PDB file of C-alpha atoms in Angstrom:
ATOM      1  CA  UNK A 250      -2.869 -24.132 -14.797  1.00  0.00           C
ATOM      2  CA  UNK A 251       0.602 -23.555 -13.418  1.00  0.00           C
ATOM      3  CA  UNK A 252       2.000 -25.851 -10.699  1.00  0.00           C
ATOM      4  CA  UNK A 253       4.951 -24.750  -8.603  1.00  0.00           C
ATOM      5  CA  UNK A 254       6.902 -27.232  -6.502  1.00  0.00           C
ATOM      6  CA  UNK A 255       9.380 -26.100  -3.846  1.00  0.00           C
ATOM      7  CA  UNK A 256      12.142 -27.968  -2.005  1.00  0.00           C
ATOM      8  CA  UNK A 257      13.180 -28.428   0.702  1.00  0.00           C
ATOM      9  CA  UNK A 258      10.291 -27.774   3.068  1.00  0.00           C
ATOM     10  CA  UNK A 259      12.707 -27.141   5.947  1.00  0.00           C
ATOM     11  CA  UNK A 260      16.333 -26.106   5.891  1.00  0.00           C
ATOM     12  CA  UNK A 261      18.775 -25.523   8.732  1.00  0.00           C
ATOM     13  CA  UNK A 262      22.166 -23.951   8.142  1.00  0.00           C
ATOM     14  CA  UNK A 263      24.963 -22.647  10.334  1.00  0.00           C
ATOM     15  CA  UNK A 264      25.390 -18.912  10.414  1.00  0.00           C
ATOM     16  CA  UNK A 265      27.754 -17.866   7.639  1.00  0.00           C
ATOM     17  CA  UNK A 266      26.925 -20.836   5.417  1.00  0.00           C
ATOM     18  CA  UNK A 267      24.916 -20.638   2.205  1.00  0.00           C
ATOM     19  CA  UNK A 268      21.314 -21.691   1.739  1.00  0.00           C
ATOM     20  CA  UNK A 269      19.728 -22.809  -1.518  1.00  0.00           C
ATOM     21  CA  UNK A 270      16.019 -23.244  -2.144  1.00  0.00           C
ATOM     22  CA  UNK A 271      14.787 -24.745  -5.407  1.00  0.00           C
ATOM     23  CA  UNK A 272      11.520 -24.453  -7.287  1.00  0.00           C
ATOM     24  CA  UNK A 273      10.156 -25.992 -10.445  1.00  0.00           C
ATOM     25  CA  UNK A 274       7.233 -24.842 -12.528  1.00  0.00           C
ATOM     26  CA  UNK A 275       5.120 -26.522 -15.150  1.00  0.00           C
ATOM     27  CA  UNK A 276       3.866 -23.797 -17.494  1.00  0.00           C
ATOM     28  CA  UNK A 277       6.420 -22.765 -20.107  1.00  0.00           C
ATOM     29  CA  UNK A 278       4.488 -19.517 -20.574  1.00  0.00           C
ATOM     30  CA  UNK A 279       5.411 -18.365 -17.057  1.00  0.00           C
ATOM     31  CA  UNK A 280       7.615 -15.308 -17.341  1.00  0.00           C
ATOM     32  CA  UNK A 281       7.977 -13.726 -13.923  1.00  0.00           C
ATOM     33  CA  UNK A 282       9.306 -15.373 -10.783  1.00  0.00           C
ATOM     34  CA  UNK A 283       9.336 -13.528  -7.463  1.00  0.00           C
ATOM     35  CA  UNK A 284      10.614 -14.771  -4.114  1.00  0.00           C
ATOM     36  CA  UNK A 285       8.935 -13.801  -0.882  1.00  0.00           C
ATOM     37  CA  UNK A 286      10.130 -13.912   2.715  1.00  0.00           C
ATOM     38  CA  UNK A 287       7.525 -14.336   5.427  1.00  0.00           C
ATOM     39  CA  UNK A 288       8.416 -13.654   9.034  1.00  0.00           C
ATOM     40  CA  UNK A 289       6.221 -14.763  11.893  1.00  0.00           C
ATOM     41  CA  UNK A 290       3.033 -12.732  12.079  1.00  0.00           C
ATOM     42  CA  UNK A 291       3.754 -10.774   8.926  1.00  0.00           C
ATOM     43  CA  UNK A 292       2.701 -10.951   5.313  1.00  0.00           C
ATOM     44  CA  UNK A 293       5.063 -12.183   2.585  1.00  0.00           C
ATOM     45  CA  UNK A 294       7.605  -9.586   1.523  1.00  0.00           C
ATOM     46  CA  UNK A 295       9.157  -9.482  -1.921  1.00  0.00           C
ATOM     47  CA  UNK A 296      12.907  -9.956  -1.642  1.00  0.00           C
ATOM     48  CA  UNK A 297      13.983 -10.554  -5.222  1.00  0.00           C
ATOM     49  CA  UNK A 298      12.450 -11.373  -8.571  1.00  0.00           C
ATOM     50  CA  UNK A 299      13.567 -12.510 -11.990  1.00  0.00           C
ATOM     51  CA  UNK A 300      12.033 -12.233 -15.413  1.00  0.00           C
ATOM     52  CA  UNK A 301      12.168 -14.903 -18.062  1.00  0.00           C
ATOM     53  CA  UNK A 302      14.641 -13.017 -20.258  1.00  0.00           C
ATOM     54  CA  UNK A 303      17.278 -13.102 -17.505  1.00  0.00           C
ATOM     55  CA  UNK A 304      19.255 -16.094 -16.252  1.00  0.00           C
ATOM     56  CA  UNK A 305      20.557 -14.711 -12.981  1.00  0.00           C
ATOM     57  CA  UNK A 306      19.992 -11.749 -10.725  1.00  0.00           C
ATOM     58  CA  UNK A 307      21.885 -10.704  -7.633  1.00  0.00           C
ATOM     59  CA  UNK A 308      21.158  -8.317  -4.789  1.00  0.00           C
ATOM     60  CA  UNK A 309      23.865  -8.273  -2.134  1.00  0.00           C
ATOM     61  CA  UNK A 310      23.706 -11.665  -0.378  1.00  0.00           C
ATOM     62  CA  UNK A 311      20.710 -12.877  -2.334  1.00  0.00           C
ATOM     63  CA  UNK A 312      20.733 -14.275  -5.855  1.00  0.00           C
ATOM     64  CA  UNK A 313      18.196 -16.023  -8.025  1.00  0.00           C
ATOM     65  CA  UNK A 314      18.898 -18.223 -11.030  1.00  0.00           C
ATOM     66  CA  UNK A 315      16.458 -19.291 -13.720  1.00  0.00           C
ATOM     67  CA  UNK A 316      16.729 -22.199 -16.132  1.00  0.00           C
ATOM     68  CA  UNK A 317      13.873 -21.838 -18.581  1.00  0.00           C
ATOM     69  CA  UNK A 318      14.693 -25.015 -20.446  1.00  0.00           C
ATOM     70  CA  UNK A 319      14.476 -27.110 -17.307  1.00  0.00           C
ATOM     71  CA  UNK A 320      11.725 -24.932 -15.833  1.00  0.00           C
ATOM     72  CA  UNK A 321      13.401 -24.404 -12.511  1.00  0.00           C
ATOM     73  CA  UNK A 322      14.613 -21.464 -10.514  1.00  0.00           C
ATOM     74  CA  UNK A 323      16.559 -21.205  -7.297  1.00  0.00           C
ATOM     75  CA  UNK A 324      17.183 -18.789  -4.454  1.00  0.00           C
ATOM     76  CA  UNK A 325      20.693 -18.543  -3.079  1.00  0.00           C
ATOM     77  CA  UNK A 326      21.474 -16.804   0.183  1.00  0.00           C
ATOM     78  CA  UNK A 327      25.145 -16.448   1.048  1.00  0.00           C
ATOM     79  CA  UNK A 328      26.739 -15.629   4.407  1.00  0.00           C
ATOM     80  CA  UNK A 329      23.488 -16.389   6.186  1.00  0.00           C
ATOM     81  CA  UNK A 330      22.594 -14.490   9.344  1.00  0.00           C
ATOM     82  CA  UNK A 331      20.075 -15.310  12.099  1.00  0.00           C
ATOM     83  CA  UNK A 332      17.733 -12.635  10.755  1.00  0.00           C
ATOM     84  CA  UNK A 333      17.472 -14.602   7.516  1.00  0.00           C
ATOM     85  CA  UNK A 334      15.425 -17.176   9.459  1.00  0.00           C
ATOM     86  CA  UNK A 335      11.917 -17.118   7.977  1.00  0.00           C
ATOM     87  CA  UNK A 336       9.643 -18.959   5.562  1.00  0.00           C
ATOM     88  CA  UNK A 337      10.558 -18.388   1.933  1.00  0.00           C
ATOM     89  CA  UNK A 338       8.077 -18.773  -0.924  1.00  0.00           C
ATOM     90  CA  UNK A 339       8.764 -18.946  -4.608  1.00  0.00           C
ATOM     91  CA  UNK A 340       6.077 -17.998  -7.098  1.00  0.00           C
ATOM     92  CA  UNK A 341       5.472 -17.969 -10.816  1.00  0.00           C
ATOM     93  CA  UNK A 342       3.216 -15.888 -12.977  1.00  0.00           C
ATOM     94  CA  UNK A 343       2.002 -17.054 -16.343  1.00  0.00           C
ATOM     95  CA  UNK A 344      -0.692 -15.291 -18.332  1.00  0.00           C
ATOM     96  CA  UNK A 345      -3.017 -13.266 -16.147  1.00  0.00           C
ATOM     97  CA  UNK A 346      -2.278 -11.497 -12.907  1.00  0.00           C
ATOM     98  CA  UNK A 347      -2.284 -14.263 -10.381  1.00  0.00           C
ATOM     99  CA  UNK A 348       0.768 -15.832  -8.835  1.00  0.00           C
ATOM    100  CA  UNK A 349       1.136 -19.531  -8.193  1.00  0.00           C
ATOM    101  CA  UNK A 350       3.072 -20.123  -4.999  1.00  0.00           C
ATOM    102  CA  UNK A 351       5.282 -22.941  -3.833  1.00  0.00           C
ATOM    103  CA  UNK A 352       4.599 -24.598  -0.497  1.00  0.00           C
ATOM    104  CA  UNK A 353       7.300 -22.639   1.321  1.00  0.00           C
ATOM    105  CA  UNK A 354      10.670 -23.421   2.892  1.00  0.00           C
ATOM    106  CA  UNK A 355      11.222 -22.809   6.574  1.00  0.00           C
ATOM    107  CA  UNK A 356      14.830 -21.625   6.886  1.00  0.00           C
ATOM    108  CA  UNK A 357      16.550 -21.670  10.261  1.00  0.00           C
ATOM    109  CA  UNK A 358      19.966 -20.084  10.612  1.00  0.00           C
ATOM    110  CA  UNK A 359      21.754 -21.437  13.661  1.00  0.00           C
ATOM    111  CA  UNK A 360      24.014 -18.908  15.389  1.00  0.00           C
TER     112      UNK A 360
ATOM    113  CA  UNK B 109       8.184   2.441   3.320  1.00  0.00           C
ATOM    114  CA  UNK B 110       4.557   2.284   2.106  1.00  0.00           C
ATOM    115  CA  UNK B 111       2.512  -0.580   3.545  1.00  0.00           C
ATOM    116  CA  UNK B 112      -0.640  -2.477   2.822  1.00  0.00           C
ATOM    117  CA  UNK B 113      -2.750  -2.374   5.976  1.00  0.00           C
ATOM    118  CA  UNK B 114      -5.228  -5.089   6.918  1.00  0.00           C
ATOM    119  CA  UNK B 115      -7.807  -5.110   9.681  1.00  0.00           C
ATOM    120  CA  UNK B 116      -8.612  -6.899  11.846  1.00  0.00           C
ATOM    121  CA  UNK B 117      -5.532  -9.010  12.456  1.00  0.00           C
ATOM    122  CA  UNK B 118      -7.666 -11.815  13.858  1.00  0.00           C
ATOM    123  CA  UNK B 119     -11.389 -12.472  13.439  1.00  0.00           C
ATOM    124  CA  UNK B 120     -13.395 -15.230  15.045  1.00  0.00           C
ATOM    125  CA  UNK B 121     -16.877 -15.832  13.675  1.00  0.00           C
ATOM    126  CA  UNK B 122     -19.696 -18.323  13.979  1.00  0.00           C
ATOM    127  CA  UNK B 123     -20.345 -20.611  11.063  1.00  0.00           C
ATOM    128  CA  UNK B 124     -22.966 -19.099   8.770  1.00  0.00           C
ATOM    129  CA  UNK B 125     -22.161 -15.515   9.722  1.00  0.00           C
ATOM    130  CA  UNK B 126     -20.961 -12.865   7.313  1.00  0.00           C
ATOM    131  CA  UNK B 127     -17.507 -11.358   7.692  1.00  0.00           C
ATOM    132  CA  UNK B 128     -15.841  -8.403   6.031  1.00  0.00           C
ATOM    133  CA  UNK B 129     -12.077  -8.250   5.856  1.00  0.00           C
ATOM    134  CA  UNK B 130     -10.633  -4.839   5.243  1.00  0.00           C
ATOM    135  CA  UNK B 131      -7.546  -3.658   3.446  1.00  0.00           C
ATOM    136  CA  UNK B 132      -5.984  -0.318   2.653  1.00  0.00           C
ATOM    137  CA  UNK B 133      -3.687  -0.772  -0.353  1.00  0.00           C
ATOM    138  CA  UNK B 134      -0.727   1.467  -1.133  1.00  0.00           C
ATOM    139  CA  UNK B 135      -2.080   4.750  -2.412  1.00  0.00           C
ATOM    140  CA  UNK B 136      -0.584   4.848  -5.907  1.00  0.00           C
ATOM    141  CA  UNK B 137      -1.193   1.162  -6.618  1.00  0.00           C
ATOM    142  CA  UNK B 138      -3.807   0.256  -9.188  1.00  0.00           C
ATOM    143  CA  UNK B 139      -4.144  -3.519  -8.845  1.00  0.00           C
ATOM    144  CA  UNK B 140      -5.531  -5.215  -5.781  1.00  0.00           C
ATOM    145  CA  UNK B 141      -5.631  -8.845  -4.773  1.00  0.00           C
ATOM    146  CA  UNK B 142      -6.843 -11.254  -2.156  1.00  0.00           C
ATOM    147  CA  UNK B 143      -5.042 -14.476  -1.380  1.00  0.00           C
ATOM    148  CA  UNK B 144      -5.579 -17.003   1.364  1.00  0.00           C
ATOM    149  CA  UNK B 145      -3.369 -19.494   3.143  1.00  0.00           C
ATOM    150  CA  UNK B 146      -4.916 -22.417   4.954  1.00  0.00           C
ATOM    151  CA  UNK B 147      -2.635 -23.563   7.759  1.00  0.00           C
ATOM    152  CA  UNK B 148       0.216 -25.658   6.363  1.00  0.00           C
ATOM    153  CA  UNK B 149      -0.841 -25.195   2.764  1.00  0.00           C
ATOM    154  CA  UNK B 150       0.121 -23.011  -0.182  1.00  0.00           C
ATOM    155  CA  UNK B 151      -0.803 -19.396  -0.567  1.00  0.00           C
ATOM    156  CA  UNK B 152      -3.767 -19.508  -2.970  1.00  0.00           C
ATOM    157  CA  UNK B 153      -5.073 -16.828  -5.291  1.00  0.00           C
ATOM    158  CA  UNK B 154      -8.657 -15.691  -4.771  1.00  0.00           C
ATOM    159  CA  UNK B 155      -9.267 -12.598  -6.860  1.00  0.00           C
ATOM    160  CA  UNK B 156      -7.685  -9.612  -8.587  1.00  0.00           C
ATOM    161  CA  UNK B 157      -9.353  -6.230  -8.972  1.00  0.00           C
ATOM    162  CA  UNK B 158      -8.555  -3.393 -11.324  1.00  0.00           C
ATOM    163  CA  UNK B 159     -10.424  -0.334 -12.476  1.00  0.00           C
ATOM    164  CA  UNK B 160     -13.292  -1.050 -10.091  1.00  0.00           C
ATOM    165  CA  UNK B 161     -14.003  -4.499 -11.333  1.00  0.00           C
ATOM    166  CA  UNK B 162     -12.826  -8.059 -10.897  1.00  0.00           C
ATOM    167  CA  UNK B 163     -10.196  -8.853 -13.510  1.00  0.00           C
ATOM    168  CA  UNK B 164      -9.547 -12.450 -12.527  1.00  0.00           C
ATOM    169  CA  UNK B 165     -10.849 -14.930  -9.982  1.00  0.00           C
ATOM    170  CA  UNK B 166     -10.079 -18.480  -8.999  1.00  0.00           C
ATOM    171  CA  UNK B 167     -12.392 -21.453  -8.510  1.00  0.00           C
ATOM    172  CA  UNK B 168     -12.246 -20.790  -4.774  1.00  0.00           C
ATOM    173  CA  UNK B 169     -13.877 -17.407  -5.262  1.00  0.00           C
ATOM    174  CA  UNK B 170     -17.459 -18.625  -5.552  1.00  0.00           C
ATOM    175  CA  UNK B 171     -20.746 -16.840  -4.943  1.00  0.00           C
ATOM    176  CA  UNK B 172     -20.203 -16.562  -1.198  1.00  0.00           C
ATOM    177  CA  UNK B 173     -17.270 -14.215  -1.816  1.00  0.00           C
ATOM    178  CA  UNK B 174     -17.383 -10.635  -3.031  1.00  0.00           C
ATOM    179  CA  UNK B 175     -14.963  -7.727  -3.189  1.00  0.00           C
ATOM    180  CA  UNK B 176     -15.556  -4.041  -3.154  1.00  0.00           C
ATOM    181  CA  UNK B 177     -13.664  -0.795  -3.244  1.00  0.00           C
ATOM    182  CA  UNK B 178     -16.238   1.355  -1.468  1.00  0.00           C
ATOM    183  CA  UNK B 179     -14.126   4.519  -1.491  1.00  0.00           C
ATOM    184  CA  UNK B 180     -10.767   5.676  -2.748  1.00  0.00           C
ATOM    185  CA  UNK B 181      -8.749   3.874  -0.133  1.00  0.00           C
ATOM    186  CA  UNK B 182     -10.395   0.683   1.160  1.00  0.00           C
ATOM    187  CA  UNK B 183     -10.593  -2.712  -0.515  1.00  0.00           C
ATOM    188  CA  UNK B 184     -12.797  -5.279   1.187  1.00  0.00           C
ATOM    189  CA  UNK B 185     -13.420  -9.001   0.975  1.00  0.00           C
ATOM    190  CA  UNK B 186     -16.841 -10.186   2.113  1.00  0.00           C
ATOM    191  CA  UNK B 187     -17.646 -13.792   2.900  1.00  0.00           C
ATOM    192  CA  UNK B 188     -21.410 -14.105   3.038  1.00  0.00           C
ATOM    193  CA  UNK B 189     -22.031 -17.306   4.945  1.00  0.00           C
ATOM    194  CA  UNK B 190     -18.835 -18.589   6.476  1.00  0.00           C
ATOM    195  CA  UNK B 191     -17.983 -22.277   6.602  1.00  0.00           C
ATOM    196  CA  UNK B 192     -15.473 -24.075   8.781  1.00  0.00           C
ATOM    197  CA  UNK B 193     -13.217 -24.564   5.770  1.00  0.00           C
ATOM    198  CA  UNK B 194     -12.988 -20.803   5.285  1.00  0.00           C
ATOM    199  CA  UNK B 195     -10.693 -20.674   8.305  1.00  0.00           C
ATOM    200  CA  UNK B 196      -7.404 -19.390   6.946  1.00  0.00           C
ATOM    201  CA  UNK B 197      -5.041 -16.461   6.798  1.00  0.00           C
ATOM    202  CA  UNK B 198      -6.312 -13.937   4.256  1.00  0.00           C
ATOM    203  CA  UNK B 199      -3.769 -11.670   2.617  1.00  0.00           C
ATOM    204  CA  UNK B 200      -4.510  -8.508   0.720  1.00  0.00           C
ATOM    205  CA  UNK B 201      -1.915  -7.301  -1.784  1.00  0.00           C
ATOM    206  CA  UNK B 202      -1.502  -4.442  -4.203  1.00  0.00           C
ATOM    207  CA  UNK B 203       0.789  -3.603  -7.082  1.00  0.00           C
ATOM    208  CA  UNK B 204       1.561  -0.635  -9.278  1.00  0.00           C
ATOM    209  CA  UNK B 205       1.138  -2.620 -12.445  1.00  0.00           C
ATOM    210  CA  UNK B 206      -0.430  -5.924 -13.319  1.00  0.00           C
ATOM    211  CA  UNK B 207       2.441  -7.131 -15.416  1.00  0.00           C
ATOM    212  CA  UNK B 208       5.819  -8.286 -14.160  1.00  0.00           C
ATOM    213  CA  UNK B 209       5.613  -6.549 -10.839  1.00  0.00           C
ATOM    214  CA  UNK B 210       5.729  -8.182  -7.453  1.00  0.00           C
ATOM    215  CA  UNK B 211       3.030  -7.478  -4.982  1.00  0.00           C
ATOM    216  CA  UNK B 212       3.185  -5.754  -1.646  1.00  0.00           C
ATOM    217  CA  UNK B 213       1.323  -7.934   0.820  1.00  0.00           C
ATOM    218  CA  UNK B 214      -0.405  -6.902   4.009  1.00  0.00           C
ATOM    219  CA  UNK B 215       0.194  -8.718   7.289  1.00  0.00           C
ATOM    220  CA  UNK B 216      -2.950 -10.742   6.894  1.00  0.00           C
ATOM    221  CA  UNK B 217      -6.186 -11.403   8.759  1.00  0.00           C
ATOM    222  CA  UNK B 218      -6.458 -14.723  10.522  1.00  0.00           C
ATOM    223  CA  UNK B 219     -10.070 -15.849  10.139  1.00  0.00           C
ATOM    224  CA  UNK B 220     -11.277 -18.574  12.470  1.00  0.00           C
ATOM    225  CA  UNK B 221     -14.734 -19.997  11.834  1.00  0.00           C
ATOM    226  CA  UNK B 222     -16.188 -21.924  14.773  1.00  0.00           C
TER     227      UNK B 222
END
Protein backbone atom coordinates (compact mmCIF):
# COMPACT_ATOMS: atom_id res chain seq x y z
CA UNK A 1 0.00 0.00 0.00
CA UNK A 2 0.89 3.67 -0.03
CA UNK A 3 3.31 5.09 2.57
CA UNK A 4 3.44 8.81 3.22
CA UNK A 5 6.32 10.37 5.12
CA UNK A 6 6.17 13.94 6.44
CA UNK A 7 8.88 16.30 7.68
CA UNK A 8 9.51 18.10 9.92
CA UNK A 9 7.43 16.89 12.85
CA UNK A 10 7.67 20.31 14.51
CA UNK A 11 8.35 23.70 13.01
CA UNK A 12 8.65 27.11 14.64
CA UNK A 13 8.80 30.28 12.59
CA UNK A 14 8.67 33.99 13.33
CA UNK A 15 5.52 35.77 12.31
CA UNK A 16 5.88 37.01 8.74
CA UNK A 17 8.37 34.31 7.75
CA UNK A 18 7.60 31.40 5.44
CA UNK A 19 6.99 27.81 6.47
CA UNK A 20 7.59 24.75 4.31
CA UNK A 21 6.39 21.24 5.07
CA UNK A 22 7.49 18.33 2.90
CA UNK A 23 5.96 14.94 2.18
CA UNK A 24 7.01 11.95 0.15
CA UNK A 25 4.89 9.09 -1.07
CA UNK A 26 5.69 5.64 -2.33
CA UNK A 27 2.92 4.65 -4.75
CA UNK A 28 3.37 6.11 -8.23
CA UNK A 29 -0.34 5.51 -8.85
CA UNK A 30 -1.28 8.14 -6.25
CA UNK A 31 -3.01 11.00 -8.01
CA UNK A 32 -4.58 13.28 -5.43
CA UNK A 33 -2.81 15.05 -2.59
CA UNK A 34 -4.74 17.11 -0.05
CA UNK A 35 -3.38 19.07 2.89
CA UNK A 36 -5.28 19.34 6.13
CA UNK A 37 -4.98 21.76 9.04
CA UNK A 38 -6.00 20.53 12.47
CA UNK A 39 -6.54 22.99 15.28
CA UNK A 40 -6.79 21.91 18.89
CA UNK A 41 -10.02 20.08 19.58
CA UNK A 42 -11.16 20.13 15.98
CA UNK A 43 -11.14 17.71 13.09
CA UNK A 44 -8.75 18.12 10.14
CA UNK A 45 -9.85 20.78 7.68
CA UNK A 46 -8.94 20.71 4.01
CA UNK A 47 -6.89 23.78 3.16
CA UNK A 48 -5.55 23.00 -0.30
CA UNK A 49 -5.19 20.06 -2.63
CA UNK A 50 -3.37 19.18 -5.82
CA UNK A 51 -3.98 16.61 -8.50
CA UNK A 52 -1.30 14.66 -10.27
CA UNK A 53 -1.69 16.53 -13.56
CA UNK A 54 -0.70 19.82 -11.90
CA UNK A 55 2.73 20.87 -10.64
CA UNK A 56 1.77 23.80 -8.45
CA UNK A 57 -1.33 25.34 -6.97
CA UNK A 58 -1.71 28.57 -5.05
CA UNK A 59 -4.42 30.00 -2.83
CA UNK A 60 -3.50 33.35 -1.32
CA UNK A 61 -0.71 32.68 1.19
CA UNK A 62 -0.77 28.93 0.71
CA UNK A 63 0.81 27.00 -2.14
CA UNK A 64 1.45 23.35 -2.83
CA UNK A 65 4.00 21.90 -5.24
CA UNK A 66 4.12 18.37 -6.61
CA UNK A 67 7.05 16.54 -8.15
CA UNK A 68 5.69 13.29 -9.53
CA UNK A 69 9.06 12.04 -10.68
CA UNK A 70 10.55 12.36 -7.22
CA UNK A 71 7.25 11.47 -5.53
CA UNK A 72 7.22 14.41 -3.20
CA UNK A 73 4.95 17.33 -2.53
CA UNK A 74 5.28 20.35 -0.31
CA UNK A 75 3.14 22.93 1.45
CA UNK A 76 4.35 26.51 1.49
CA UNK A 77 2.84 29.13 3.75
CA UNK A 78 4.07 32.68 3.24
CA UNK A 79 3.73 35.68 5.56
CA UNK A 80 2.81 33.40 8.44
CA UNK A 81 0.44 34.64 11.12
CA UNK A 82 -0.20 33.36 14.66
CA UNK A 83 -3.50 31.85 13.53
CA UNK A 84 -1.56 29.58 11.17
CA UNK A 85 -0.34 27.71 14.27
CA UNK A 86 -1.81 24.20 14.06
CA UNK A 87 -0.95 20.64 13.08
CA UNK A 88 -0.72 20.14 9.33
CA UNK A 89 -1.22 16.76 7.65
CA UNK A 90 -0.42 15.78 4.12
CA UNK A 91 -2.23 12.87 2.49
CA UNK A 92 -2.18 10.87 -0.70
CA UNK A 93 -4.84 8.88 -2.45
CA UNK A 94 -4.02 6.07 -4.82
CA UNK A 95 -6.61 3.67 -6.19
CA UNK A 96 -9.64 3.37 -3.96
CA UNK A 97 -11.19 5.96 -1.71
CA UNK A 98 -8.95 5.95 1.30
CA UNK A 99 -6.35 8.54 2.10
CA UNK A 100 -2.94 7.74 3.51
CA UNK A 101 -1.85 10.43 5.93
CA UNK A 102 1.54 11.70 6.99
CA UNK A 103 2.41 11.87 10.67
CA UNK A 104 1.69 15.59 10.93
CA UNK A 105 3.73 18.75 11.45
CA UNK A 106 3.09 20.93 14.46
CA UNK A 107 3.60 24.51 13.26
CA UNK A 108 4.09 27.30 15.78
CA UNK A 109 4.15 30.89 14.57
CA UNK A 110 5.87 33.11 17.10
CA UNK A 111 4.45 36.64 17.28
CA UNK B 1 -20.49 26.46 6.05
CA UNK B 2 -21.84 22.88 6.18
CA UNK B 3 -20.32 20.69 8.89
CA UNK B 4 -19.95 17.06 9.75
CA UNK B 5 -21.26 16.62 13.29
CA UNK B 6 -20.02 13.92 15.65
CA UNK B 7 -21.39 12.89 19.02
CA UNK B 8 -20.35 12.43 21.71
CA UNK B 9 -17.16 14.46 21.79
CA UNK B 10 -15.73 12.21 24.48
CA UNK B 11 -16.75 8.68 25.49
CA UNK B 12 -15.32 6.64 28.32
CA UNK B 13 -16.20 2.95 28.37
CA UNK B 14 -15.24 -0.21 30.21
CA UNK B 15 -13.22 -2.78 28.35
CA UNK B 16 -15.52 -5.34 26.74
CA UNK B 17 -18.45 -2.95 26.43
CA UNK B 18 -20.07 -1.94 23.17
CA UNK B 19 -19.92 1.66 21.99
CA UNK B 20 -21.67 3.47 19.18
CA UNK B 21 -20.13 6.60 17.74
CA UNK B 22 -22.48 8.82 15.84
CA UNK B 23 -22.01 11.11 12.89
CA UNK B 24 -24.22 13.33 10.80
CA UNK B 25 -22.53 13.86 7.43
CA UNK B 26 -23.15 16.85 5.18
CA UNK B 27 -26.56 16.42 3.62
CA UNK B 28 -25.67 16.29 -0.07
CA UNK B 29 -22.58 14.12 0.42
CA UNK B 30 -22.69 10.56 -0.83
CA UNK B 31 -19.50 9.01 0.56
CA UNK B 32 -18.88 8.47 4.24
CA UNK B 33 -15.78 7.44 6.11
CA UNK B 34 -14.40 6.60 9.51
CA UNK B 35 -10.80 7.22 10.44
CA UNK B 36 -9.04 6.95 13.76
CA UNK B 37 -6.00 8.59 15.29
CA UNK B 38 -4.24 6.95 18.19
CA UNK B 39 -2.46 9.57 20.29
CA UNK B 40 0.79 10.60 18.62
CA UNK B 41 0.24 8.43 15.57
CA UNK B 42 -1.01 8.85 12.02
CA UNK B 43 -4.61 9.26 11.05
CA UNK B 44 -5.60 5.77 9.87
CA UNK B 45 -8.36 4.73 7.50
CA UNK B 46 -11.01 2.38 8.86
CA UNK B 47 -13.85 2.17 6.37
CA UNK B 48 -15.65 3.90 3.52
CA UNK B 49 -19.37 3.60 2.85
CA UNK B 50 -21.34 4.37 -0.28
CA UNK B 51 -24.79 3.48 -1.49
CA UNK B 52 -25.63 1.79 1.80
CA UNK B 53 -22.76 -0.59 1.79
CA UNK B 54 -19.10 -0.76 2.71
CA UNK B 55 -16.99 0.08 -0.33
CA UNK B 56 -13.58 -0.31 1.27
CA UNK B 57 -12.18 -1.29 4.65
CA UNK B 58 -8.76 -1.56 6.19
CA UNK B 59 -7.17 -4.40 8.16
CA UNK B 60 -8.04 -2.52 11.34
CA UNK B 61 -11.74 -2.82 10.57
CA UNK B 62 -12.20 -6.38 11.79
CA UNK B 63 -15.30 -8.21 12.97
CA UNK B 64 -15.65 -6.14 16.12
CA UNK B 65 -16.40 -3.07 14.00
CA UNK B 66 -19.53 -2.32 12.02
CA UNK B 67 -21.04 0.71 10.33
CA UNK B 68 -24.60 1.60 9.62
CA UNK B 69 -26.65 4.35 8.09
CA UNK B 70 -29.87 3.72 10.00
CA UNK B 71 -31.76 6.65 8.47
CA UNK B 72 -31.19 9.38 5.93
CA UNK B 73 -28.93 11.45 8.11
CA UNK B 74 -26.93 9.42 10.64
CA UNK B 75 -23.83 7.31 10.05
CA UNK B 76 -22.67 5.21 12.98
CA UNK B 77 -19.61 3.22 13.94
CA UNK B 78 -20.16 0.38 16.40
CA UNK B 79 -17.37 -1.31 18.30
CA UNK B 80 -18.77 -4.51 19.74
CA UNK B 81 -16.36 -5.44 22.50
CA UNK B 82 -13.94 -2.63 23.17
CA UNK B 83 -10.29 -3.24 23.95
CA UNK B 84 -7.77 -0.93 25.56
CA UNK B 85 -6.06 -0.45 22.21
CA UNK B 86 -9.28 0.94 20.73
CA UNK B 87 -8.65 4.13 22.69
CA UNK B 88 -8.22 6.81 20.05
CA UNK B 89 -9.78 9.81 18.39
CA UNK B 90 -12.36 8.65 15.85
CA UNK B 91 -13.11 10.95 12.94
CA UNK B 92 -16.09 10.74 10.65
CA UNK B 93 -15.79 12.33 7.22
CA UNK B 94 -17.94 12.76 4.15
CA UNK B 95 -17.41 13.82 0.57
CA UNK B 96 -19.52 14.67 -2.44
CA UNK B 97 -17.65 12.30 -4.68
CA UNK B 98 -15.31 9.40 -4.11
CA UNK B 99 -12.77 10.50 -6.65
CA UNK B 100 -10.36 13.40 -6.33
CA UNK B 101 -12.31 15.22 -3.68
CA UNK B 102 -11.11 16.09 -0.22
CA UNK B 103 -13.16 15.10 2.73
CA UNK B 104 -14.93 17.22 5.27
CA UNK B 105 -14.03 15.86 8.68
CA UNK B 106 -16.01 16.10 11.89
CA UNK B 107 -14.42 17.25 15.14
CA UNK B 108 -13.97 13.72 16.33
CA UNK B 109 -14.98 11.53 19.25
CA UNK B 110 -12.30 10.78 21.79
CA UNK B 111 -12.85 7.19 22.92
CA UNK B 112 -11.16 6.12 26.13
CA UNK B 113 -11.36 2.44 27.05
CA UNK B 114 -10.55 1.71 30.70
